[in-house]
PDB file of C-alpha atoms in Angstrom:
ATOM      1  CA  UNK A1012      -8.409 -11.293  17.412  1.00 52.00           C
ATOM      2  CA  UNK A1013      -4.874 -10.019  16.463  1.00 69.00           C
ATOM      3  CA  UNK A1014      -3.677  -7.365  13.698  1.00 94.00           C
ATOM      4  CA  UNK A1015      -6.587  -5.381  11.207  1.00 97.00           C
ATOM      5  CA  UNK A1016      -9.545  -6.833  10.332  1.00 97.00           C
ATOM      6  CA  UNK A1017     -12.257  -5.413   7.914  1.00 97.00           C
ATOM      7  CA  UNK A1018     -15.668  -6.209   7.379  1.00 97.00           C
ATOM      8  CA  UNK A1019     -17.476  -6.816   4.915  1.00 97.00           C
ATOM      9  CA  UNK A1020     -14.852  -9.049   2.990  1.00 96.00           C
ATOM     10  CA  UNK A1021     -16.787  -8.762  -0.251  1.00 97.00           C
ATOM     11  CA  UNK A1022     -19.639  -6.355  -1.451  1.00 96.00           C
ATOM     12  CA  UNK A1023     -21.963  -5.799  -4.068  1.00 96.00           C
ATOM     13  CA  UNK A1024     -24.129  -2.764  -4.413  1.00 93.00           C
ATOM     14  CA  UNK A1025     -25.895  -0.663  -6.551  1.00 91.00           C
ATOM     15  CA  UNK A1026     -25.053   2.963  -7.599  1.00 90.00           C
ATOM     16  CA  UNK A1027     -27.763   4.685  -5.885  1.00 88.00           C
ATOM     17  CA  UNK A1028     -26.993   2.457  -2.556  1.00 89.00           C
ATOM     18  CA  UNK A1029     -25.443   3.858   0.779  1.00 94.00           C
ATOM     19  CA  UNK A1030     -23.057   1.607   2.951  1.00 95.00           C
ATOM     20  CA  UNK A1031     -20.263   1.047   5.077  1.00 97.00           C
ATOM     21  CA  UNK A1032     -17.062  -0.404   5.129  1.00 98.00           C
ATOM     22  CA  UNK A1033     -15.323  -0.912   8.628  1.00 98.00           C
ATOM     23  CA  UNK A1034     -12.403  -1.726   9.734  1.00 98.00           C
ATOM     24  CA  UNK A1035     -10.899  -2.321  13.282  1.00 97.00           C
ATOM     25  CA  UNK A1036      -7.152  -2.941  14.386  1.00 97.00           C
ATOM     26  CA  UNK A1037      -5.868  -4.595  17.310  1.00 95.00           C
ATOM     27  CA  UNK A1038      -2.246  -3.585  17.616  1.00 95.00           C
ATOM     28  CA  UNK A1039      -2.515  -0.173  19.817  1.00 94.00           C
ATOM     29  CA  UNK A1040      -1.757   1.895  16.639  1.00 95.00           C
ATOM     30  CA  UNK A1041      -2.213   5.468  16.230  1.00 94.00           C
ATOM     31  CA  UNK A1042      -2.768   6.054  12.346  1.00 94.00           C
ATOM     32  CA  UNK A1043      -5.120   4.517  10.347  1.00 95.00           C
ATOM     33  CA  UNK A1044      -5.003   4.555   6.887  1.00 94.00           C
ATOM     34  CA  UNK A1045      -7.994   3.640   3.311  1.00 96.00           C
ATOM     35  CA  UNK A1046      -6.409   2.820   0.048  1.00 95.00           C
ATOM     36  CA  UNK A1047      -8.282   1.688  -3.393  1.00 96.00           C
ATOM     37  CA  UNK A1048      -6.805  -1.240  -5.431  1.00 95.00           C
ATOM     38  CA  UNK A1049      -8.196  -1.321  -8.926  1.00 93.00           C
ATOM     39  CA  UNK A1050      -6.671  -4.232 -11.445  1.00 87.00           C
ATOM     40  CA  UNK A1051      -3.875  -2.757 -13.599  1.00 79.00           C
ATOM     41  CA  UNK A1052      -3.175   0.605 -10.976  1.00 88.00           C
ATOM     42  CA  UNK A1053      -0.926   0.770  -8.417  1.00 90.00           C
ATOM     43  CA  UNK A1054      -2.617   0.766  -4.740  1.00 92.00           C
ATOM     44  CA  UNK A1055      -3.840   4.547  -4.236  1.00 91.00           C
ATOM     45  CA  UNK A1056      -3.759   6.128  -0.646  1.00 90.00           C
ATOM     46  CA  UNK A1057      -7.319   7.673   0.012  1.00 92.00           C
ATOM     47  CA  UNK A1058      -7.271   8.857   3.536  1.00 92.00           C
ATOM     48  CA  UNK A1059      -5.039   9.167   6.628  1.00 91.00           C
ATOM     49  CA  UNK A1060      -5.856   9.315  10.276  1.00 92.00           C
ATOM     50  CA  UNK A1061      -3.390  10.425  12.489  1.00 88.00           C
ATOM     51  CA  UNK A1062      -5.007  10.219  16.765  1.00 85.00           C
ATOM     52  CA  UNK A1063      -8.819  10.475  14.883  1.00 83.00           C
ATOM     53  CA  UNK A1064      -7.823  13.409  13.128  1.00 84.00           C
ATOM     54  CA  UNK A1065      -8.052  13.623   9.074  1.00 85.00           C
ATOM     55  CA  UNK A1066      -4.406  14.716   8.436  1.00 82.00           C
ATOM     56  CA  UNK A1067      -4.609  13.474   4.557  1.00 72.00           C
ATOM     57  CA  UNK A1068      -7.040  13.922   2.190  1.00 66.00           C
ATOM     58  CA  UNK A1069      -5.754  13.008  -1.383  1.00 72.00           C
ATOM     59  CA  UNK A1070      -8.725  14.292  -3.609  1.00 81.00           C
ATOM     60  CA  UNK A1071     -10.833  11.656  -3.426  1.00 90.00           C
ATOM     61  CA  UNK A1072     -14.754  12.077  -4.634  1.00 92.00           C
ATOM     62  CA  UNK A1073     -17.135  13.240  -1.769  1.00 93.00           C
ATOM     63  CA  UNK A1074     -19.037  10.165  -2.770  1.00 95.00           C
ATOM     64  CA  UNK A1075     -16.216   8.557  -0.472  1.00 96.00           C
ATOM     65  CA  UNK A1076     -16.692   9.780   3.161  1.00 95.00           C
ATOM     66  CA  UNK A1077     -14.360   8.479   5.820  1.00 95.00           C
ATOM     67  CA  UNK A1078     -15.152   8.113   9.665  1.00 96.00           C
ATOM     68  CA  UNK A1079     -12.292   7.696  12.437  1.00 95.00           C
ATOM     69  CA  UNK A1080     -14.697   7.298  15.975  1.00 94.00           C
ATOM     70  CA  UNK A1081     -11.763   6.618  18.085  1.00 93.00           C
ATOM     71  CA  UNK A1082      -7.814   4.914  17.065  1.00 91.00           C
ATOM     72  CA  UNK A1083      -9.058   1.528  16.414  1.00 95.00           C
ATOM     73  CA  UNK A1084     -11.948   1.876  14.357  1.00 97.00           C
ATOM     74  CA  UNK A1085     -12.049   3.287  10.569  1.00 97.00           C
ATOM     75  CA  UNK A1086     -15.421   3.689   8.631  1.00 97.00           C
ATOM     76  CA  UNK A1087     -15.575   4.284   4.924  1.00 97.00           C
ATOM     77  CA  UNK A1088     -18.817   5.676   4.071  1.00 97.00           C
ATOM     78  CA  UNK A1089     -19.763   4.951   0.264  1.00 96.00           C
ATOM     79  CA  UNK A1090     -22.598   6.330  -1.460  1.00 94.00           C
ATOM     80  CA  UNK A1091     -23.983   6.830  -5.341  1.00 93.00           C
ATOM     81  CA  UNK A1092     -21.028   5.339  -6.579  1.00 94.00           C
ATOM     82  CA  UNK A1093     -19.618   4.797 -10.071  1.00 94.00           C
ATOM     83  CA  UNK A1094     -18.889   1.389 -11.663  1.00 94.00           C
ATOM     84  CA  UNK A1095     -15.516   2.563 -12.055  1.00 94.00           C
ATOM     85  CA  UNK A1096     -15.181   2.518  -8.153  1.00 96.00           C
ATOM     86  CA  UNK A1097     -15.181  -1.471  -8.151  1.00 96.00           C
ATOM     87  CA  UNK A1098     -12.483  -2.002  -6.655  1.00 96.00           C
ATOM     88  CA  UNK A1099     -10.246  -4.064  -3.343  1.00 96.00           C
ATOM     89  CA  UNK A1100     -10.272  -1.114  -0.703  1.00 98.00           C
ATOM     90  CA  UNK A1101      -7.700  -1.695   1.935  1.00 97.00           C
ATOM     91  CA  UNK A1102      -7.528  -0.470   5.156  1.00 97.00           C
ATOM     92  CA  UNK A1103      -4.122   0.073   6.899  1.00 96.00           C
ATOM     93  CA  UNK A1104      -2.775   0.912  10.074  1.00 95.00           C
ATOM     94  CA  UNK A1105       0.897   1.299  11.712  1.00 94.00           C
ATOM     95  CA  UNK A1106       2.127   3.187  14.956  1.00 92.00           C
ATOM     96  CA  UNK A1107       1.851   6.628  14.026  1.00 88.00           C
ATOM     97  CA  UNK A1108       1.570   9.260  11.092  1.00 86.00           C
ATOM     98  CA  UNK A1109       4.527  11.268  10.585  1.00 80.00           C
ATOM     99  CA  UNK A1110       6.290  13.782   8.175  1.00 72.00           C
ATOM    100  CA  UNK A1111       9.908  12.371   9.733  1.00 74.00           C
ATOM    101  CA  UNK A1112       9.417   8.908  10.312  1.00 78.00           C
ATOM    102  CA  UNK A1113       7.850   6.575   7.768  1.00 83.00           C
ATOM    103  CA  UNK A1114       6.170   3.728  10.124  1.00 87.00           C
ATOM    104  CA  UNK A1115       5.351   0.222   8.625  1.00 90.00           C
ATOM    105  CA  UNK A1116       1.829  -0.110   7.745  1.00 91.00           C
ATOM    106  CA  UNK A1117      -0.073  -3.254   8.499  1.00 95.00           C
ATOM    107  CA  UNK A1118      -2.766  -4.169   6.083  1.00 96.00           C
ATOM    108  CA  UNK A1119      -6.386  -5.500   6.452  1.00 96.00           C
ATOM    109  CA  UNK A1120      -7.633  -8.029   4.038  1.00 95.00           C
ATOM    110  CA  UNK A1121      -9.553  -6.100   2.128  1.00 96.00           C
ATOM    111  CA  UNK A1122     -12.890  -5.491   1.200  1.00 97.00           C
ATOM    112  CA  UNK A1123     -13.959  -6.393  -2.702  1.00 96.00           C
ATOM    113  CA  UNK A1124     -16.528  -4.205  -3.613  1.00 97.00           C
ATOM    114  CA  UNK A1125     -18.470  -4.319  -7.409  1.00 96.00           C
ATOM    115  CA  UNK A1126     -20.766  -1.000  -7.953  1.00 95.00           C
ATOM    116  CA  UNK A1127     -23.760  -2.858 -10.387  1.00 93.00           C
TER     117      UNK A1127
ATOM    118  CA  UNK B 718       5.919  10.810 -16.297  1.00 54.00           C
ATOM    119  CA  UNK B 719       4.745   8.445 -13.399  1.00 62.00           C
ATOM    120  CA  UNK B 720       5.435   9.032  -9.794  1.00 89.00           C
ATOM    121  CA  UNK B 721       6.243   5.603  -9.014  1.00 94.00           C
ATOM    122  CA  UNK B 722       7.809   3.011 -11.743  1.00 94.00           C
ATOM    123  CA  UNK B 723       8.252  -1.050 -11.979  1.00 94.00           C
ATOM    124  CA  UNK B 724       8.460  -3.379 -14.676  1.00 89.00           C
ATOM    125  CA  UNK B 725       5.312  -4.986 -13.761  1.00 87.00           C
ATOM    126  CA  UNK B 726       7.183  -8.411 -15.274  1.00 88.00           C
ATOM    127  CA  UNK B 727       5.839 -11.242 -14.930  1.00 93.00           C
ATOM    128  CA  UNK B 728       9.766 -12.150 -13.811  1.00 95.00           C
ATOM    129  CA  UNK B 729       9.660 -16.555 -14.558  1.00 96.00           C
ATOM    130  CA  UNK B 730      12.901 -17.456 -13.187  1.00 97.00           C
ATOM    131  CA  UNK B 731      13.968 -21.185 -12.020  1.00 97.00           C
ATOM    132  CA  UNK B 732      14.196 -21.981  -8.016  1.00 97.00           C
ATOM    133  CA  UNK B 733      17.509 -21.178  -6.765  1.00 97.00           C
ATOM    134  CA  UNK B 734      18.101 -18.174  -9.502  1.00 97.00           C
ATOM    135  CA  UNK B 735      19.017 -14.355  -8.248  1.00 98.00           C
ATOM    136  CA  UNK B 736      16.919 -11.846  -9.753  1.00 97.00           C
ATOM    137  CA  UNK B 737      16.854  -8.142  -9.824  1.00 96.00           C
ATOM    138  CA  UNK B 738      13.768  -5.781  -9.740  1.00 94.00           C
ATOM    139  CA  UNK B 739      14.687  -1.915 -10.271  1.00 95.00           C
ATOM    140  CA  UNK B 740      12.010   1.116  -9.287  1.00 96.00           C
ATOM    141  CA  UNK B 741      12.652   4.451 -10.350  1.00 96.00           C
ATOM    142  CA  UNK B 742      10.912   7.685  -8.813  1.00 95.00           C
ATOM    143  CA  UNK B 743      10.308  11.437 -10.096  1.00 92.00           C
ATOM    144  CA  UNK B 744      10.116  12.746  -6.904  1.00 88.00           C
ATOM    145  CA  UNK B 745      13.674  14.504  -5.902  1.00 86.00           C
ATOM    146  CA  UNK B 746      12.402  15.345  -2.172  1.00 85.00           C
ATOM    147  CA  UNK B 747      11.742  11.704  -1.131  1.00 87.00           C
ATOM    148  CA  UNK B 748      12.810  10.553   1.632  1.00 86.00           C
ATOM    149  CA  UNK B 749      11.792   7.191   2.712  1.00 91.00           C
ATOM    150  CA  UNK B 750      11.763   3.910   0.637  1.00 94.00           C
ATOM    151  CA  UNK B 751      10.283   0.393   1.366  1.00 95.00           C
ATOM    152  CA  UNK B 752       9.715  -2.791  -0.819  1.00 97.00           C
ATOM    153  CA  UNK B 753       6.211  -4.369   0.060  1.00 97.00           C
ATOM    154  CA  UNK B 754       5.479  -7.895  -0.861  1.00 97.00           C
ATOM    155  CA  UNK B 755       1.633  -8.599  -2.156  1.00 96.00           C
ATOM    156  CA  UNK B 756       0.701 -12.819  -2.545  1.00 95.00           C
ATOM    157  CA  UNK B 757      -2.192 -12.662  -4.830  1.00 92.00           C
ATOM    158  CA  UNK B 758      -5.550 -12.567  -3.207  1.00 88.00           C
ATOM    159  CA  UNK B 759      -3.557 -10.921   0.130  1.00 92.00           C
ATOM    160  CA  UNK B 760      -3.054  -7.718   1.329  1.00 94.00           C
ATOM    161  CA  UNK B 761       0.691  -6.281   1.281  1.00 95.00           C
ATOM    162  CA  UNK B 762       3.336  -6.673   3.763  1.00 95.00           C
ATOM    163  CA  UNK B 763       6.558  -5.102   4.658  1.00 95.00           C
ATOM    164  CA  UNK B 764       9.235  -7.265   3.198  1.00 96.00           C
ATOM    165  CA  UNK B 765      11.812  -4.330   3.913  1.00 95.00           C
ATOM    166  CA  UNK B 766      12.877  -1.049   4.245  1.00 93.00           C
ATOM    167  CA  UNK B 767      15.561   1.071   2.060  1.00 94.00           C
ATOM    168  CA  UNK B 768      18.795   2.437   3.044  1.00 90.00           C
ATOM    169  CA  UNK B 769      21.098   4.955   1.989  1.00 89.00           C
ATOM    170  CA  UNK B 770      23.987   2.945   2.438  1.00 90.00           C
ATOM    171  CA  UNK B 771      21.910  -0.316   1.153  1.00 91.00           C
ATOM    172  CA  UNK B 772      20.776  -3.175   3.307  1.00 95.00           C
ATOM    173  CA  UNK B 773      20.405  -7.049   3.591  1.00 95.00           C
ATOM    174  CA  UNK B 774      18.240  -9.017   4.998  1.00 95.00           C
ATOM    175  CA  UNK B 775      19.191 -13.048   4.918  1.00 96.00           C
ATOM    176  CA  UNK B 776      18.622 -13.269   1.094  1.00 98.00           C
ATOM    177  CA  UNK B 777      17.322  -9.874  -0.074  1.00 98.00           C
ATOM    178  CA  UNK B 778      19.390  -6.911  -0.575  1.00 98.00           C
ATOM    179  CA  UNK B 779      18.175  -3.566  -1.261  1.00 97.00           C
ATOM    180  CA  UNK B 780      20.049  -0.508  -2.586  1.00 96.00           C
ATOM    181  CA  UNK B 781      19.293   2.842  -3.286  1.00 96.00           C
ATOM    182  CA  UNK B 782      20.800   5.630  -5.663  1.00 94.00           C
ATOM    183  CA  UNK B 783      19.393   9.000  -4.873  1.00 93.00           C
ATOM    184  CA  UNK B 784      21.002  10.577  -7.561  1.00 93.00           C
ATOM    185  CA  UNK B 785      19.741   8.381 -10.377  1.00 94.00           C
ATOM    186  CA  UNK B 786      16.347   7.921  -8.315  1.00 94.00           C
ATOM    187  CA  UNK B 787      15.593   4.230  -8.238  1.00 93.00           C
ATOM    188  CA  UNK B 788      15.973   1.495  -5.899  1.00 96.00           C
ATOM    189  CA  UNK B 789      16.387  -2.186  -6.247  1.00 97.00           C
ATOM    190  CA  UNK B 790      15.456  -5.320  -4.874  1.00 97.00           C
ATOM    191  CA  UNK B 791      17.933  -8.491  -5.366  1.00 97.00           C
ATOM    192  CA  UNK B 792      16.539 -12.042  -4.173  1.00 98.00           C
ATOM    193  CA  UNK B 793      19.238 -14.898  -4.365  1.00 98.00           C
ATOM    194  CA  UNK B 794      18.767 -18.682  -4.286  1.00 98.00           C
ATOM    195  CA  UNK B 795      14.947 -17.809  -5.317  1.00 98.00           C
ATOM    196  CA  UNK B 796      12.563 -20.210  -3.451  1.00 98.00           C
ATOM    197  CA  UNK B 797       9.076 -20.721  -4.623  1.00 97.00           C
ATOM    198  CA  UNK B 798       7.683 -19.150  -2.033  1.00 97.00           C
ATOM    199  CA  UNK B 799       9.071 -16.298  -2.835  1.00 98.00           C
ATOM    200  CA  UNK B 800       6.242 -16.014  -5.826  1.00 97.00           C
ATOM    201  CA  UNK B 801       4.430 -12.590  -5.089  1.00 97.00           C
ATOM    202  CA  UNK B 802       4.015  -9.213  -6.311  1.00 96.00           C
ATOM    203  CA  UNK B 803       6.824  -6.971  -4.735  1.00 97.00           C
ATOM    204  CA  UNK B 804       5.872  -3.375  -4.550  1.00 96.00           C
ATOM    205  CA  UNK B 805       7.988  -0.349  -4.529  1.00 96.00           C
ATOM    206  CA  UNK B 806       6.922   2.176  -1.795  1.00 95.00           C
ATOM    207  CA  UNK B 807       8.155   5.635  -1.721  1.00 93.00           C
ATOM    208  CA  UNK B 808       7.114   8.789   1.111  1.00 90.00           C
ATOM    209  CA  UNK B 809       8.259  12.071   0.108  1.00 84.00           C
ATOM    210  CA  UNK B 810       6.843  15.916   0.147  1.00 80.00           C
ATOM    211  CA  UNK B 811       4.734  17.034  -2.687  1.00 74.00           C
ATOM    212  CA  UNK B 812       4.650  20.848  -2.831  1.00 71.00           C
ATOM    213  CA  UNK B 813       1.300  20.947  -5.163  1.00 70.00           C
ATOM    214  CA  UNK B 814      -0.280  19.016  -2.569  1.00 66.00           C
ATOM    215  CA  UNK B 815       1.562  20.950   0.048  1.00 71.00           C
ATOM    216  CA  UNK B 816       1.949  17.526   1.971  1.00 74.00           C
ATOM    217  CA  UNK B 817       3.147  14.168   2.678  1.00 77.00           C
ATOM    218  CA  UNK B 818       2.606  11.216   0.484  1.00 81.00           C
ATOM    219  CA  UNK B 819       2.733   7.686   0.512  1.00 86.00           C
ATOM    220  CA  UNK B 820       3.066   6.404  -3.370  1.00 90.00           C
ATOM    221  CA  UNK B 821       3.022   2.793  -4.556  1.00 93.00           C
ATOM    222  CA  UNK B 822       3.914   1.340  -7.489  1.00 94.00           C
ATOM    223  CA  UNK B 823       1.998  -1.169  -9.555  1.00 94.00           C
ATOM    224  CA  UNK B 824       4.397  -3.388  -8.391  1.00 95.00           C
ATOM    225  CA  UNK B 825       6.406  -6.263 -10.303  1.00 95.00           C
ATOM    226  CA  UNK B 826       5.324 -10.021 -10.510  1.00 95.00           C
ATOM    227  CA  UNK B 827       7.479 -12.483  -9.391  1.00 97.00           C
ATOM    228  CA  UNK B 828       7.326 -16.452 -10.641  1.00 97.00           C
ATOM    229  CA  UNK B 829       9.877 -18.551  -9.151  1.00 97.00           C
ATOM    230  CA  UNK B 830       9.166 -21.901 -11.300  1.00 96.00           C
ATOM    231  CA  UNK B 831      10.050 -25.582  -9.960  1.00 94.00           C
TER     232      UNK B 831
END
């Protein structure tokens, strides 16, 4: 299986559920990246990963809690979530993270998730 | 005033037409500057990066004016499937956050009609 892959592809939970979004890329990459698409915004970067390292953190809600086990695997940890967090959350990756060199970013397919 | 601005269209134009999208950008200490290309119900893709001197690529040319902050995206002889959201991508230093952002915009909605 080739590029970034996520899983689940669409989700539906309640507000006082816990779950997991994952997401895996196959292209040797060393950044790894979460962004929220709601309808009407523009696509929001949540988290970066830089070698399993946090390097950005762009206030987003501790109800949000990212995981980075090793370069090819990202884990967004949800839990007691809003309604207003429905949302396509995308996961990206590209070669590396840094401030002198803007690297493209390769996109997952997302993962639609409605908060009932 | 917003970090990131498009006219988020819809742009309707007739196969074969040239059209024009514009971006503009409030922050002065960007540095880096893509257009992204989003088919609906897909996740975005790197259609190209921004120059300082401009750039082409085949039928898309891209310009940039750092002094008026926006950058532009020209498509001639418009196929149909060039039909997408194209989004405006800009990386650039934020002193309040004291780091490095990537910023989208909404992005602007491209028709190209039979």
């Amino acid at each position: 299986e080739t590029g970034v892959t996520q899983t689940p592809r669409h989700l539906v939970m309640g507000m006082t559920n816990k779950k997991s979004l994952k997401c895996e890329q196959h292209l040797g990459h060393n950044a790894m990246y979460w962004y929220k698409q709601s309808a009407k915004k523009p696509l929001e970067l949540m988290f970066v990963y830089s070698l399993e390292e946090r390097v950005e953190n762009n206030s987003v809600p501790s109800r949000f809690s990212p995981e980075c086990p090793n370069s090819s695997h990202l884990f967004l940890h949800l839990h007691t979530l809003q309604p207003e967090d429905s949302a396509l959350y995308l996961c990206a990756s590209s070669q590396d993270w840094s401030s002198t060199i803007t690297y493209e970013q390769y996109f997952g397919p997302g993962t639609r998730l409605t908060v009932t | 005033r917003k970090e990131v601005e498009q006219d988020p269209g819809p742009f309707n134009v007739p196969e074969g037409a040239t059209v024009a999208f514009n971006c503009t950008y409030s922050n002065s200490a960007s540095q880096s500057f893509f257009w992204y290309r989003q088919d609906c119900r897909k996740e975005p893709k790197l259609l190209m990066s921004v120059y300082s001197s401009g750039n082409e690529d085949g039928r898309f040319t891209a310009q940039l004016n750092r002094a008026s902050q926006y950058i532009s995206l020209l498509i001639r002889d418009s196929k149909l499937s060039d039909s997408a959201t194209y989004l405006c991508v800009v990386k650039g230093f934020y002193s309040g956050a004291g780091s490095y952002q990537l910023t989208f915009g909404k992005g602007t909605k491209l028709s190209v009609i039979p």
